[in-house]
Short mmCIF file of C-alpha atoms and ligand atoms in Angstrom, two decimals:
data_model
loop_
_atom_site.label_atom_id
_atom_site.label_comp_id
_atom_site.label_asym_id
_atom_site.label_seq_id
_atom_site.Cartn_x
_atom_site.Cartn_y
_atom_site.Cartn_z
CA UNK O 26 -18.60 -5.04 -26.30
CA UNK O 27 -17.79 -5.13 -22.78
CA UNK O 28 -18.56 -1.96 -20.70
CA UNK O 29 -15.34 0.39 -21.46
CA UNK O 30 -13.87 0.28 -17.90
CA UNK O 31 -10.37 -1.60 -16.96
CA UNK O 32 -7.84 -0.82 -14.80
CA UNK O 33 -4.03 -1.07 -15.79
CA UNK O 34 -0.79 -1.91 -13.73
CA UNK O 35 2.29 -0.51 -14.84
CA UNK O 36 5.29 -2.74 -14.25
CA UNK O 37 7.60 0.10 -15.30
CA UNK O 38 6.51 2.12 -12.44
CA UNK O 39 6.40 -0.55 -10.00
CA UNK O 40 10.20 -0.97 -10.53
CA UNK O 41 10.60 2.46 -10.74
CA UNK O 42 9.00 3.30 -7.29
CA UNK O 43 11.27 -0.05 -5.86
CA UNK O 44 14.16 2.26 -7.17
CA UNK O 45 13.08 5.26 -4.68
CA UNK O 46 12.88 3.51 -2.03
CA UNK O 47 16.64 1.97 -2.64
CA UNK O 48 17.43 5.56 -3.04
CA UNK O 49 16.44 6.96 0.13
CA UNK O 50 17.69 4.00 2.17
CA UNK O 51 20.57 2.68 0.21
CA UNK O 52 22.07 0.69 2.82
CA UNK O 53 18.99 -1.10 3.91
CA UNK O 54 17.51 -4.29 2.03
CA UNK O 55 13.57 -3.74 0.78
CA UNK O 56 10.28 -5.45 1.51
CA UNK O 57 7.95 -4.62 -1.23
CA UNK O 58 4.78 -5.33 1.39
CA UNK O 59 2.30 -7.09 -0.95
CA UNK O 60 -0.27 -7.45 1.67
CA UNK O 61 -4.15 -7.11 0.89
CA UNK O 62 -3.36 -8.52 -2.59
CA UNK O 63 -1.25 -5.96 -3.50
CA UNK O 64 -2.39 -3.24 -2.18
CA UNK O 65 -5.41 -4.20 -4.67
CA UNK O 66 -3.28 -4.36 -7.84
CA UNK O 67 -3.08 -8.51 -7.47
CA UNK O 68 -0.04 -10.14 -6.36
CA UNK O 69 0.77 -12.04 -9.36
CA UNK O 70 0.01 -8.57 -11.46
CA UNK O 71 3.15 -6.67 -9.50
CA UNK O 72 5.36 -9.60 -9.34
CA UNK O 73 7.50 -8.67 -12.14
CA UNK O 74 7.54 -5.21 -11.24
CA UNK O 75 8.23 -5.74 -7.45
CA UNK O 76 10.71 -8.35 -7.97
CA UNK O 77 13.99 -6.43 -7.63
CA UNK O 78 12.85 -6.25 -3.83
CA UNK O 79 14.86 -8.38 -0.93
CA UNK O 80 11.85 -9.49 0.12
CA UNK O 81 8.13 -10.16 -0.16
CA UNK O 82 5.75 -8.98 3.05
CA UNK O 83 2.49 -9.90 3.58
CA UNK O 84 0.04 -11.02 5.95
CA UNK O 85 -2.25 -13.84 4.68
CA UNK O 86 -0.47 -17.49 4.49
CA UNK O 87 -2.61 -17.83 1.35
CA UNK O 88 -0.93 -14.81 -0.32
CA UNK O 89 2.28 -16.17 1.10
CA UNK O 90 1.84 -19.19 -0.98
CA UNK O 91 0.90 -17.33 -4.11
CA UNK O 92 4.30 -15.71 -4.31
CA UNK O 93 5.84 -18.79 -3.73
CA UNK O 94 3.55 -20.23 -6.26
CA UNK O 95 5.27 -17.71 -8.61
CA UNK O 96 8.99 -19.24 -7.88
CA UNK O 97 9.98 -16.55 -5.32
CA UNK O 98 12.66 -18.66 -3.21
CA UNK O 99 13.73 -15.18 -1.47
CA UNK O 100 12.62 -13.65 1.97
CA UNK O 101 8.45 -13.63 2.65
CA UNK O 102 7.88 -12.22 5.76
CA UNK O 103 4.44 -12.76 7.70
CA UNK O 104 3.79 -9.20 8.75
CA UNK O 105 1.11 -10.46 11.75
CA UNK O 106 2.98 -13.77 12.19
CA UNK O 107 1.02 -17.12 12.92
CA UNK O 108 -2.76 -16.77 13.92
CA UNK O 109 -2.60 -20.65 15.49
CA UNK O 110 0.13 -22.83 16.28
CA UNK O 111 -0.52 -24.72 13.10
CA UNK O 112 0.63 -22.00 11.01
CA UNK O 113 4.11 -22.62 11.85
CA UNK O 114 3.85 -25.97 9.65
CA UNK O 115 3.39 -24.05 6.71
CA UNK O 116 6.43 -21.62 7.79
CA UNK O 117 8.22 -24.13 8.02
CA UNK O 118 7.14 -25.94 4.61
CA UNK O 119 7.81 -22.69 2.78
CA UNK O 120 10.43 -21.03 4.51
CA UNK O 121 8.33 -18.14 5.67
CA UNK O 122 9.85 -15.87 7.85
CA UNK O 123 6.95 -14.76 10.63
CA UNK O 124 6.82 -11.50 13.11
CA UNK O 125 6.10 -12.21 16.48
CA UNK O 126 4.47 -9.99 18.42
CA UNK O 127 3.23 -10.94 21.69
CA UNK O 128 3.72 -14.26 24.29
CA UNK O 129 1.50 -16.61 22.40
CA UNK O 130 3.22 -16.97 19.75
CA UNK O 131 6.53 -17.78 21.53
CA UNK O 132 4.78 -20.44 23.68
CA UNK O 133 3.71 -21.84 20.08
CA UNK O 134 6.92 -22.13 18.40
CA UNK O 135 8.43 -23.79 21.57
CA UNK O 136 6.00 -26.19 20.83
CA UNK O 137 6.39 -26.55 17.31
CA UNK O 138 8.61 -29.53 15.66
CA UNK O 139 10.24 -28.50 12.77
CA UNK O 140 14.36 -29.52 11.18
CA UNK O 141 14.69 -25.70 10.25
CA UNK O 142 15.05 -23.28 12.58
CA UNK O 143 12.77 -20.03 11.60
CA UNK O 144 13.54 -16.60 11.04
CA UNK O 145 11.90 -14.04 13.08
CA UNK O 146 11.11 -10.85 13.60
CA UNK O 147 9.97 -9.60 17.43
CA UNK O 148 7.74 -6.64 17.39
CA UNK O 149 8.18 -4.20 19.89
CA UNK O 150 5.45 -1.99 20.47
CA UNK O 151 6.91 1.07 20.67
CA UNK O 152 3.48 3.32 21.08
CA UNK O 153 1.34 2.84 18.64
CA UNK O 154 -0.37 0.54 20.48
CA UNK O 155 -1.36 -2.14 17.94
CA UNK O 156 1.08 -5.32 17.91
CA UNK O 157 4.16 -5.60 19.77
CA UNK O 158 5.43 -6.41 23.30
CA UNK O 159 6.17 -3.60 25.84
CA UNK O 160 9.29 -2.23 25.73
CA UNK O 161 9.39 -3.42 29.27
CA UNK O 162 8.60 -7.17 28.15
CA UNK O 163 10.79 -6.87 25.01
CA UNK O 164 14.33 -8.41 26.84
CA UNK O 165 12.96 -11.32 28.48
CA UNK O 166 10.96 -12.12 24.87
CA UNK O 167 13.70 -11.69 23.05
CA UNK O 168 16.20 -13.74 25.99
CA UNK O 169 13.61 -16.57 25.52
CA UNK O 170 13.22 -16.67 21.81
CA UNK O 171 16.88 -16.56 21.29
CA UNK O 172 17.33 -19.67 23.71
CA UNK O 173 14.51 -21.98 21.49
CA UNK O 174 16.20 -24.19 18.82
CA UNK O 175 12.88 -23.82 16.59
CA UNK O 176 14.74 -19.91 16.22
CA UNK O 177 17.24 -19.20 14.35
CA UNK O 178 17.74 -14.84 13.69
CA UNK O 179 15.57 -12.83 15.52
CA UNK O 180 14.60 -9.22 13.47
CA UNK O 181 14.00 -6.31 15.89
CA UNK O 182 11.05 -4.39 15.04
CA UNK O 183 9.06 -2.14 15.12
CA UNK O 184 6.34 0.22 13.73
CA UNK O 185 5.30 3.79 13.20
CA UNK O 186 2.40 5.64 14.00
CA UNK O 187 3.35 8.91 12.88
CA UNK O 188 6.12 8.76 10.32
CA UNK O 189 3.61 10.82 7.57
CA UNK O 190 2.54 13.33 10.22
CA UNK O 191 3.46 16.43 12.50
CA UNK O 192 4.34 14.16 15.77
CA UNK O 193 7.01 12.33 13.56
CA UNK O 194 8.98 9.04 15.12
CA UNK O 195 11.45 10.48 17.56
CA UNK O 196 9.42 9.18 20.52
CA UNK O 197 9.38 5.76 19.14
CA UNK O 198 12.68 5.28 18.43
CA UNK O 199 13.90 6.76 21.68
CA UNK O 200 11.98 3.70 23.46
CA UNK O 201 12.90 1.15 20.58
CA UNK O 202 16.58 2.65 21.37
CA UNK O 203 16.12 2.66 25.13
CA UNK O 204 15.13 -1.13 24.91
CA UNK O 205 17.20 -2.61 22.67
CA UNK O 206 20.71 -0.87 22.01
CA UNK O 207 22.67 -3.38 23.26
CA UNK O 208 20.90 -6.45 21.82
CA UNK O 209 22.50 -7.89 18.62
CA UNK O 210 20.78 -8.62 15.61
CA UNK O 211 19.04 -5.97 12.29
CA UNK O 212 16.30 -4.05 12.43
CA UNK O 213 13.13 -3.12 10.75
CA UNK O 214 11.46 0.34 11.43
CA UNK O 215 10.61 2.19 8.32
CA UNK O 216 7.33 2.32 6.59
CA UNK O 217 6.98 4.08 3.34
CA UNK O 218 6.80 7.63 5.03
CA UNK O 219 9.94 7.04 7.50
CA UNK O 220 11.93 5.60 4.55
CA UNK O 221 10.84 8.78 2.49
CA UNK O 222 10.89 11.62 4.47
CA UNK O 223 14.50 9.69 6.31
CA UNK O 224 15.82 9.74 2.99
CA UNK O 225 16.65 11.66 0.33
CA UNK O 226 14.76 15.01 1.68
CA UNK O 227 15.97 14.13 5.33
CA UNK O 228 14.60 16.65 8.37
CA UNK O 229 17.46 18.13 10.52
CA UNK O 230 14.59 18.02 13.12
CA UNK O 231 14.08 14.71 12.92
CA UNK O 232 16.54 11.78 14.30
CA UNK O 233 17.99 9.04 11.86
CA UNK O 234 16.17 5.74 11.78
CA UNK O 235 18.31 2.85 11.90
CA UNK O 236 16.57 0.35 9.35
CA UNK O 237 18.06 -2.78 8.02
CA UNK O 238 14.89 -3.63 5.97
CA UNK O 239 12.89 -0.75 5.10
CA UNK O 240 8.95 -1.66 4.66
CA UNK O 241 8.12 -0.11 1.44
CA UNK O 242 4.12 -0.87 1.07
CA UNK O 243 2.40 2.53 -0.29
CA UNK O 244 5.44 4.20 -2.07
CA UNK O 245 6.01 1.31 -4.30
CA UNK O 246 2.34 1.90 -5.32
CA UNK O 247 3.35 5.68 -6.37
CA UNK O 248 0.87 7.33 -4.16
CA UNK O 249 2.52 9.32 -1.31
CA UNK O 250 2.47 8.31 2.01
CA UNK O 251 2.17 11.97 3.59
CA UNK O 252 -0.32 13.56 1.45
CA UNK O 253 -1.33 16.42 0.98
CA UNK O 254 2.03 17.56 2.39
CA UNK O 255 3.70 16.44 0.21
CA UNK O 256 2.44 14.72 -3.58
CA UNK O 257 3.65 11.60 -5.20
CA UNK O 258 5.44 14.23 -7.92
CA UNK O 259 7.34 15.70 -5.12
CA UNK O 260 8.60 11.95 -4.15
CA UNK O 261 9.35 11.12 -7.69
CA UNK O 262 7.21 8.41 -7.69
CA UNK O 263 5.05 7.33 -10.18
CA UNK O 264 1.17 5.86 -10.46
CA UNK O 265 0.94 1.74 -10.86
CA UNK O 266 -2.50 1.31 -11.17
CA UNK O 267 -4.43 3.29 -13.78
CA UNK O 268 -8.52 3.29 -13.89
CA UNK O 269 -9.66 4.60 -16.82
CA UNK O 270 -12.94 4.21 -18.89
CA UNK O 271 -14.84 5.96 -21.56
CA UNK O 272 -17.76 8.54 -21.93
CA UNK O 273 -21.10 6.29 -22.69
CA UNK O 274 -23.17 10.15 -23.44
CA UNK O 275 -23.32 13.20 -23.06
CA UNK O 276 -25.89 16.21 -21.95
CA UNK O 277 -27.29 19.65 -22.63
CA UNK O 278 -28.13 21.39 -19.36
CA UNK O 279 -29.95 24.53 -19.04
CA UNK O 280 -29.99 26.89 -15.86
CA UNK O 281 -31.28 24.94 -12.87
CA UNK O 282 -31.00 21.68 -14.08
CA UNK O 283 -29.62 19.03 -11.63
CA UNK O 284 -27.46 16.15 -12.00
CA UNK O 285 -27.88 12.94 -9.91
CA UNK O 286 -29.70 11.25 -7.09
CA UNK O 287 -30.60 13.83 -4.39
CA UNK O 288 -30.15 16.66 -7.22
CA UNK O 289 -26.84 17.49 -5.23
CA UNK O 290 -25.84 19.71 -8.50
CA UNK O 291 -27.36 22.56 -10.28
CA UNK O 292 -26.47 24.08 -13.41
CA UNK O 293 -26.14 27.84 -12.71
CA UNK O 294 -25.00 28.07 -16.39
CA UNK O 295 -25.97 26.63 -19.72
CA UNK O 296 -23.41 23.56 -20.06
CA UNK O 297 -22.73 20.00 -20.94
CA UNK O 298 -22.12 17.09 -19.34
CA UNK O 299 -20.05 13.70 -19.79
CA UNK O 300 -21.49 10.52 -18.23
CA UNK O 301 -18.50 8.15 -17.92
CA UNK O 302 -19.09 4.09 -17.16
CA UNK O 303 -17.38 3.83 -13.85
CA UNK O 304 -19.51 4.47 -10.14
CA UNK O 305 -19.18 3.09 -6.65
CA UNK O 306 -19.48 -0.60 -7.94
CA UNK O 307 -16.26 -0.48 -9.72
CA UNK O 308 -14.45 1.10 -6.33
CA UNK O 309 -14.95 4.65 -7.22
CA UNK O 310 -15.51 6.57 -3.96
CA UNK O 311 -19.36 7.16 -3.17
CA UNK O 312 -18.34 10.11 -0.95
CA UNK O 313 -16.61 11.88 -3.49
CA UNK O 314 -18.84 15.18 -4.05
CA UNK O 315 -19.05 17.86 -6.95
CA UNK O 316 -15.61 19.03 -7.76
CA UNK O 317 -13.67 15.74 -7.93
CA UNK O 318 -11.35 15.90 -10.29
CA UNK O 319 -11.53 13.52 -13.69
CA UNK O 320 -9.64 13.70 -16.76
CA UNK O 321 -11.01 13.49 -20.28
CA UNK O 322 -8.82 13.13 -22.84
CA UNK O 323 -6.09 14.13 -20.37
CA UNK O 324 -7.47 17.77 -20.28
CA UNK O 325 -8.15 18.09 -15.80
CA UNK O 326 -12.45 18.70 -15.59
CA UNK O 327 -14.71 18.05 -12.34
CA UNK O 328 -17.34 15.76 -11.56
CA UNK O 329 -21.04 16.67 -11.12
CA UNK O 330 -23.16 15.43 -8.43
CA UNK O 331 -23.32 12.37 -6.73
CA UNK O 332 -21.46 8.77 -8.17
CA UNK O 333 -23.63 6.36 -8.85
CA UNK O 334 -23.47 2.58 -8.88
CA UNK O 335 -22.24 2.37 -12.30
CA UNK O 336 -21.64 5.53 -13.69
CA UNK O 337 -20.50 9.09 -12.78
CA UNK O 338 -21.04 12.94 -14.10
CA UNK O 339 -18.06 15.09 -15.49
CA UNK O 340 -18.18 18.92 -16.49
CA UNK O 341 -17.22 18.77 -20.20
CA UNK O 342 -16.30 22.73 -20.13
CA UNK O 343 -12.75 22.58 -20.35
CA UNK O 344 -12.90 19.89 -22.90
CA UNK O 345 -15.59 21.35 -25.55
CA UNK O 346 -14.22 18.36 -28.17
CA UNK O 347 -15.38 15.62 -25.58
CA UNK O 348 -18.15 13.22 -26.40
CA UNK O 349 -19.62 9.22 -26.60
CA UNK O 350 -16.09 7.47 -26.86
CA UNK O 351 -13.73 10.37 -25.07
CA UNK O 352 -11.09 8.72 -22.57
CA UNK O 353 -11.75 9.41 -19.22
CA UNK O 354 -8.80 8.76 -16.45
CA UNK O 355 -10.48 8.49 -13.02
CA UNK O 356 -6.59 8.54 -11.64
CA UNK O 357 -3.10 7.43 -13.13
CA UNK O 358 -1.86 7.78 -16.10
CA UNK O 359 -3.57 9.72 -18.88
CA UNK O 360 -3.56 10.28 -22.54
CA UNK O 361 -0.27 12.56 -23.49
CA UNK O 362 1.72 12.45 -20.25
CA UNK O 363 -1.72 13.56 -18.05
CA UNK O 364 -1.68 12.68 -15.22
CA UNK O 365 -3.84 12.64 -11.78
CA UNK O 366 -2.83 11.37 -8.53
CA UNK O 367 -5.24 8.68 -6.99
CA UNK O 368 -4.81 11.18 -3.73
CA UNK O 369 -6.50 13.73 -4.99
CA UNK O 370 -9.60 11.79 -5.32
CA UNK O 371 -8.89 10.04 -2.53
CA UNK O 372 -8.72 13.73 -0.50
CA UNK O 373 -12.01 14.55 -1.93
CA UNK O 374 -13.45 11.21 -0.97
CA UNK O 375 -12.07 12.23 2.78
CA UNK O 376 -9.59 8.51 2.65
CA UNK O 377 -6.35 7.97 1.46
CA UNK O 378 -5.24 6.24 -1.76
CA UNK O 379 -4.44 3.31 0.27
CA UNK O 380 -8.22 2.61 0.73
CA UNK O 381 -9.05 3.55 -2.86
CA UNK O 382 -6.36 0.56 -4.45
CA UNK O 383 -7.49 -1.87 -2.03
CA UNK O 384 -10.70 -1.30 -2.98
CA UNK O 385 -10.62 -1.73 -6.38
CA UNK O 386 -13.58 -4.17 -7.57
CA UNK O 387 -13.35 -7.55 -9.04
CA UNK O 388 -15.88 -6.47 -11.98
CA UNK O 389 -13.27 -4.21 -13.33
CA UNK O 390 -10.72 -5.94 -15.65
CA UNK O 391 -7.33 -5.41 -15.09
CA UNK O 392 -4.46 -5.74 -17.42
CA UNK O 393 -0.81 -5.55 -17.27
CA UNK O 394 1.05 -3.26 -19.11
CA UNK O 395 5.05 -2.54 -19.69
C1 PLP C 427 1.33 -2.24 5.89
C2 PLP C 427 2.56 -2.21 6.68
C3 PLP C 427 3.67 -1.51 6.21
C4 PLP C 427 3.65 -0.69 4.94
O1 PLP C 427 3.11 0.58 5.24
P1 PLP C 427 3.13 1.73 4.13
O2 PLP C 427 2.62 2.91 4.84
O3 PLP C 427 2.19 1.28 3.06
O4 PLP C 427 4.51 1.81 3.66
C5 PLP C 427 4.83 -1.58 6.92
N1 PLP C 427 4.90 -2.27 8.07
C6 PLP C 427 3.84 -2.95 8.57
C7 PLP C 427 3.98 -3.68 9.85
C8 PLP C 427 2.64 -2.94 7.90
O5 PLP C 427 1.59 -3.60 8.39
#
């Protein structure tokens, strides 16, 4: 028998989470962003889910093939656009649409030789100081691009650094505003927090964002982009990816036992313990300490000192009927509408859920469910 740990992705939810974001921007077309594989759930594992979206957005050409691979003739939009002028061959080949973010890339396509004319998007960098072009360098861009034949609709873009947090997007969109009200074309602003906390629980503080094609990457996962503020529950969205194994034993401890490497635990109490087959090698978080919370058999417990490689320690108290066999959810869905939002642990871990999907290992098996 193959060690009891697998992970599940729940099309149901996937679609359901699309749904949300539809909701809070209902006049705006979605990308379901599918970069880093899916946001560690696999690309080909969310298609069916995801595929209500407008669009697919990603960053690696190899992904980009993938969901063309699947028979996706709709938008696919190259989040980083081309890394070398070469990469335009393949946009061209498969209709990608690309970003473009800074002078090199123009110079390339004005090179490039292609019977289509390409899609863009321009990137503005607004202040978050990653990818974009000045606001003061975003005309004469966009004047150029516009002129090329190789272009055909150029996007304007750009992207938040704060939507999920106190400083919020006003500043941002004040310069995107200031440098590009009166040039035609859509836009593309939102992330998952700007479409979520834009939309259906809007903030009188906060201006309206102006997004053609919302960028809905950690929503349609059903984690929640601004935790702890605010929980996936409070969103309405609900867990895709489920990692769940079983207990492989159990034990008796007696006052001032310890639990672990480093004996980071002590039993201050007689008590017993669940040792469940999942640790840091199956992309559990190492750094989550004493207190994490597990379920088992859907009844909320806490780990005990420090994750291992391969296996991890869970305080059976709440759950006296627990033993070799019991269900344990690490986060997702469990047993009996349980439930346990892969932000908790990722809180306790000091991340985000973000890092925890994408870093789901390859040993774990995964399998699709309705
Ligand atoms: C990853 C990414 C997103 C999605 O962000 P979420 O916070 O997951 O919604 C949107 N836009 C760009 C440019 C990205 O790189």
């Amino acid at each position: 028998m193959p060690r009891p740990i697998e992970a599940l992705v729940h099309v149901e939810a996937l679609a359901h989470n699309l749904s949300r974001a539809r909701a809070a921007a209902p006049d705006a077309r979605v990308w379901a962003v599918v970069k880093a594989n899916a946001y560690g759930h696999g690309i080909e594992r969310v298609f069916e889910g995801l595929r209500g979206a407008d669009g697919f957005a990603l960053l690696d050409l190899a992904e980009a093939e993938r969901v063309r691979a699947l028979g996706w003739r709709g938008p696919v939009l190259l989040l980083e656009g081309c890394f070398e002028p070469r990469d335009l061959e393949l946009c061209s080949r498969l209709g990608l649409w690309h970003v473009v973010h800074a002078a090199h890339q123009i110079d390339w396509l004005a090179a490039h030789k292609t019977q289509q004319p390409h899609r863009v998007f321009l990137k503005m960098n607004s202040g978050m100081n990653r990818l974009g072009l000045q606001p003061s360098a975003f005309r004469a861009a966009w004047t150029r691009l516009n002129a090329l034949p190789q272009v055909d609709e150029i996007t304007l873009m750009t992207h938040f650094s704060d939507a999920d947090g106190p400083r919020g997007v006003a500043h941002q969109v004040a310069a995107f505003e200031a440098a590009t009200h009166d040039l035609p074309g859509e836009r593309s602003l939102s992330n998952s927090a700007a479409t979520l906390v834009g939309g259906d629980a809007p903030d009188p503080t906060r201006p309206a964002v102006r997004s053609d094609w919302v960028r809905a990457g950690i929503l349609s996962y059903g984690s929640a982009p601004d935790h702890p503020t605010r929980s996936a529950r409070d969103w309405g969205l609900h867990p895709a990816m489920t990692l769940r194994t079983r207990l492989i034993a159990t034990q008796d401890l007696a006052p001032g036992d310890t639990v672990g490497y480093g004996s980071t635990y002590t039993a201050t109490r007689p008590m017993r313990i669940g040792i469940a087959a999942c640790g840091y090698a199956d992309g559990y978080p190492r750094h989550c300490g004493s207190g994490t919370p597990v379920l088992v058999q859907g009844v909320r417990c806490a780990t005990v000192g420090r994750v291992s490689m391969d296996m991890l320690a869970v305080d059976l108290t709440p759950v006296p009927s627990a033993g070799v066999g019991s269900e344990v959810t690490l986060w997702g869905e469990g047993p009996e509408g349980a439930r346990l939002d892969i932000d908790e642990v990722a809180q306790a871990a000091g991340t985000i859920g973000y890092e925890l999907m994408c870093a789901l290992a390859a040993r774990v098996p995964v399998r699709v469910v309705p």
